[in-house]
C-alpha atoms as a printed R data frame, in Angstrom:
    type eleno elety resid chain resno       x       y       z
1   ATOM     1    CA   SER     A     1   0.076   0.032   0.095
2   ATOM     2    CA   LEU     A     2   1.100   3.766  -0.543
3   ATOM     3    CA   GLN     A     3   1.769   5.645   2.585
4   ATOM     4    CA   SER     A     4   1.732   9.464   2.838
5   ATOM     5    CA   ASP     A     5   3.744  11.664   4.747
6   ATOM     6    CA   PRO     A     6   2.266  12.151   8.332
7   ATOM     7    CA   ARG     A     7   3.205  15.821   8.215
8   ATOM     8    CA   SER     A     8   1.183  16.449   5.064
9   ATOM     9    CA   SER     A     9  -1.795  18.868   5.372
10  ATOM    10    CA   GLN     A    10  -3.355  17.709   2.097
11  ATOM    11    CA   PRO     A    11  -5.494  14.690   2.086
12  ATOM    12    CA   VAL     A    12  -4.377  11.642   0.106
13  ATOM    13    CA   PRO     A    13  -6.076  10.743  -2.827
14  ATOM    14    CA   ARG     A    14  -7.892   7.315  -3.011
15  ATOM    15    CA   PHE     A    15  -8.567   5.268  -5.933
16  ATOM    16    CA   ASP     A    16 -10.938   2.358  -6.416
17  ATOM    17    CA   CYS     A    17  -8.459   0.761  -8.946
18  ATOM    18    CA   VAL     A    18  -4.584   0.809  -9.800
19  ATOM    19    CA   LEU     A    19  -5.834   2.166 -13.530
20  ATOM    20    CA   LYS     A    20  -7.114   5.303 -11.929
21  ATOM    21    CA   LEU     A    21  -4.142   5.804  -9.639
22  ATOM    22    CA   VAL     A    22  -1.780   5.663 -12.653
23  ATOM    23    CA   HIS     A    23  -3.999   7.966 -14.700
24  ATOM    24    CA   HIS     A    24  -3.858  10.775 -11.895
25  ATOM    25    CA   TYR     A    25  -0.234  10.642 -11.380
26  ATOM    26    CA   MET     A    26   0.664  10.214 -15.099
27  ATOM    27    CA   PRO     A    27  -0.255  12.797 -17.843
28  ATOM    28    CA   PRO     A    28  -2.947  11.664 -20.104
29  ATOM    29    CA   ALA     A    29  -1.319  12.233 -23.273
30  ATOM    30    CA   PRO     A    30   2.659  11.984 -23.223
31  ATOM    31    CA   CYS     A    31   4.359  14.956 -25.273
32  ATOM    32    CA   ALA     A    32   7.147  13.888 -27.198
33  ATOM    33    CA   ILE     A    33  10.198  15.632 -28.055
34  ATOM    34    CA   PRO     A    34  12.879  14.390 -30.549
35  ATOM    35    CA   GLU     A    35  16.203  13.115 -28.938
36  ATOM    36    CA   GLN     A    36  18.048  14.306 -32.218
37  ATOM    37    CA   PRO     A    37  17.290  15.480 -35.615
38  ATOM    38    CA   GLY     A    38  16.138  12.308 -37.379
39  ATOM    39    CA   GLY     A    39  16.153  10.266 -34.094
40  ATOM    40    CA   SER     A    40  13.308   8.484 -32.394
41  ATOM    41    CA   LEU     A    41  10.673  10.282 -30.283
42  ATOM    42    CA   HIS     A    42  10.769  10.041 -26.292
43  ATOM    43    CA   PRO     A    43   8.348  11.221 -23.867
44  ATOM    44    CA   LYS     A    44   9.243  14.048 -21.627
45  ATOM    45    CA   ARG     A    45   8.395  12.039 -18.441
46  ATOM    46    CA   THR     A    46   9.160   8.514 -18.027
47  ATOM    47    CA   TYR     A    47   8.066   6.364 -15.250
48  ATOM    48    CA   TYR     A    48   9.372   3.251 -13.907
49  ATOM    49    CA   ILE     A    49   8.557   0.158 -11.935
50  ATOM    50    CA   TYR     A    50  11.354  -1.729  -9.999
51  ATOM    51    CA   SER     A    51  10.694  -5.438 -10.118
52  ATOM    52    CA   GLY     A    52  13.438  -8.078  -8.784
53  ATOM    53    CA   GLY     A    53  16.198  -5.368  -9.151
54  ATOM    54    CA   GLU     A    54  14.901  -4.647 -12.708
55  ATOM    55    CA   LYS     A    55  14.175  -1.277 -13.751
56  ATOM    56    CA   ILE     A    56  11.085  -1.591 -16.134
57  ATOM    57    CA   PRO     A    57   9.681   1.485 -18.021
58  ATOM    58    CA   LEU     A    58   5.877   2.044 -17.537
59  ATOM    59    CA   VAL     A    59   4.000   2.659 -20.895
60  ATOM    60    CA   LEU     A    60   0.201   3.300 -20.976
61  ATOM    61    CA   SER     A    61  -0.891   1.992 -24.399
62  ATOM    62    CA   ARG     A    62  -4.590   2.975 -24.105
63  ATOM    63    CA   PRO     A    63  -6.183   5.598 -22.301
64  ATOM    64    CA   LEU     A    64  -8.263   4.845 -19.267
65  ATOM    65    CA   SER     A    65 -11.869   4.030 -20.356
66  ATOM    66    CA   SER     A    66 -14.077   6.479 -18.298
67  ATOM    67    CA   SER     A    67 -17.457   5.269 -19.877
68  ATOM    68    CA   VAL     A    68 -19.246   1.807 -20.074
69  ATOM    69    CA   SER     A    69 -19.892   0.201 -23.635
70  ATOM    70    CA   THR     A    70 -23.165  -0.221 -24.806
71  ATOM    71    CA   LEU     A    71 -24.596  -3.673 -24.803
72  ATOM    72    CA   GLN     A    72 -24.924  -3.507 -28.509
73  ATOM    73    CA   HIS     A    73 -21.045  -3.021 -28.938
74  ATOM    74    CA   LEU     A    74 -20.290  -5.634 -26.362
75  ATOM    75    CA   CYS     A    75 -22.449  -8.239 -28.267
76  ATOM    76    CA   ARG     A    76 -21.299  -7.627 -31.580
77  ATOM    77    CA   LYS     A    77 -17.450  -7.689 -30.226
78  ATOM    78    CA   THR     A    78 -18.127 -11.010 -28.617
79  ATOM    79    CA   VAL     A    79 -20.005 -12.610 -31.801
80  ATOM    80    CA   ASN     A    80 -17.196 -11.154 -33.955
81  ATOM    81    CA   GLY     A    81 -14.381 -12.303 -31.591
82  ATOM    82    CA   HIS     A    82 -15.820 -15.868 -31.966
83  ATOM    83    CA   LEU     A    83 -15.945 -15.715 -35.749
84  ATOM    84    CA   ASP     A    84 -12.579 -16.624 -37.047
85  ATOM    85    CA   SER     A    85 -13.590 -18.065 -40.318
86  ATOM    86    CA   TYR     A    86 -15.964 -16.982 -43.313
87  ATOM    87    CA   GLU     A    87 -17.822 -20.185 -42.904
88  ATOM    88    CA   LYS     A    88 -18.940 -19.743 -39.403
89  ATOM    89    CA   MET     A    89 -20.174 -16.180 -40.252
90  ATOM    90    CA   THR     A    90 -22.345 -17.763 -43.032
91  ATOM    91    CA   GLN     A    91 -23.799 -20.204 -40.495
92  ATOM    92    CA   LEU     A    92 -25.146 -17.353 -38.413
93  ATOM    93    CA   PRO     A    93 -28.869 -16.685 -38.474
94  ATOM    94    CA   ALA     A    94 -30.157 -13.791 -41.096
95  ATOM    95    CA   PRO     A    95 -30.969 -11.235 -37.971
96  ATOM    96    CA   ILE     A    96 -27.660 -11.863 -36.356
97  ATOM    97    CA   LYS     A    97 -25.722 -11.332 -39.639
98  ATOM    98    CA   GLU     A    98 -27.835  -8.100 -40.191
99  ATOM    99    CA   PHE     A    99 -27.265  -6.933 -36.666
100 ATOM   100    CA   LEU     A   100 -23.312  -7.034 -37.294
101 ATOM   101    CA   ASP     A   101 -23.659  -5.430 -40.578
102 ATOM   102    CA   GLN     A   102 -25.688  -2.528 -39.071
103 ATOM   103    CA   TYR     A   103 -22.303  -1.728 -36.796
104 ATOM   104    CA   ASP     A   104 -20.119   1.043 -38.488
105 ATOM   105    CA   ALA     A   105 -17.340   1.065 -36.273
106 ATOM   106    CA   PRO     A   106 -14.231  -1.112 -36.401
107 ATOM   107    CA   LEU     A   107 -14.215  -3.947 -33.470
């Protein structure tokens, strides 16, 4: 657990999950600056996790989702996740095929 300085006058922030804690202490969109002309981009701030004496950079690859997906989206995503071949798609009932075809966003 994280411990705060007992002399601090500010209340300790509390989070119901570790992703919200990380989101609070890290900038939401890291700004990148070139290392050298023609070189690769590096974030201005880098955070590390120390594990077993090893220093591992912490990289957020997706922003913290702050909204719940619709039931329709979750259903389409689940069905599409189980359709690994065209043959399975052709075996679906017509109403489900139409339901999947109406979705305009990538899954």
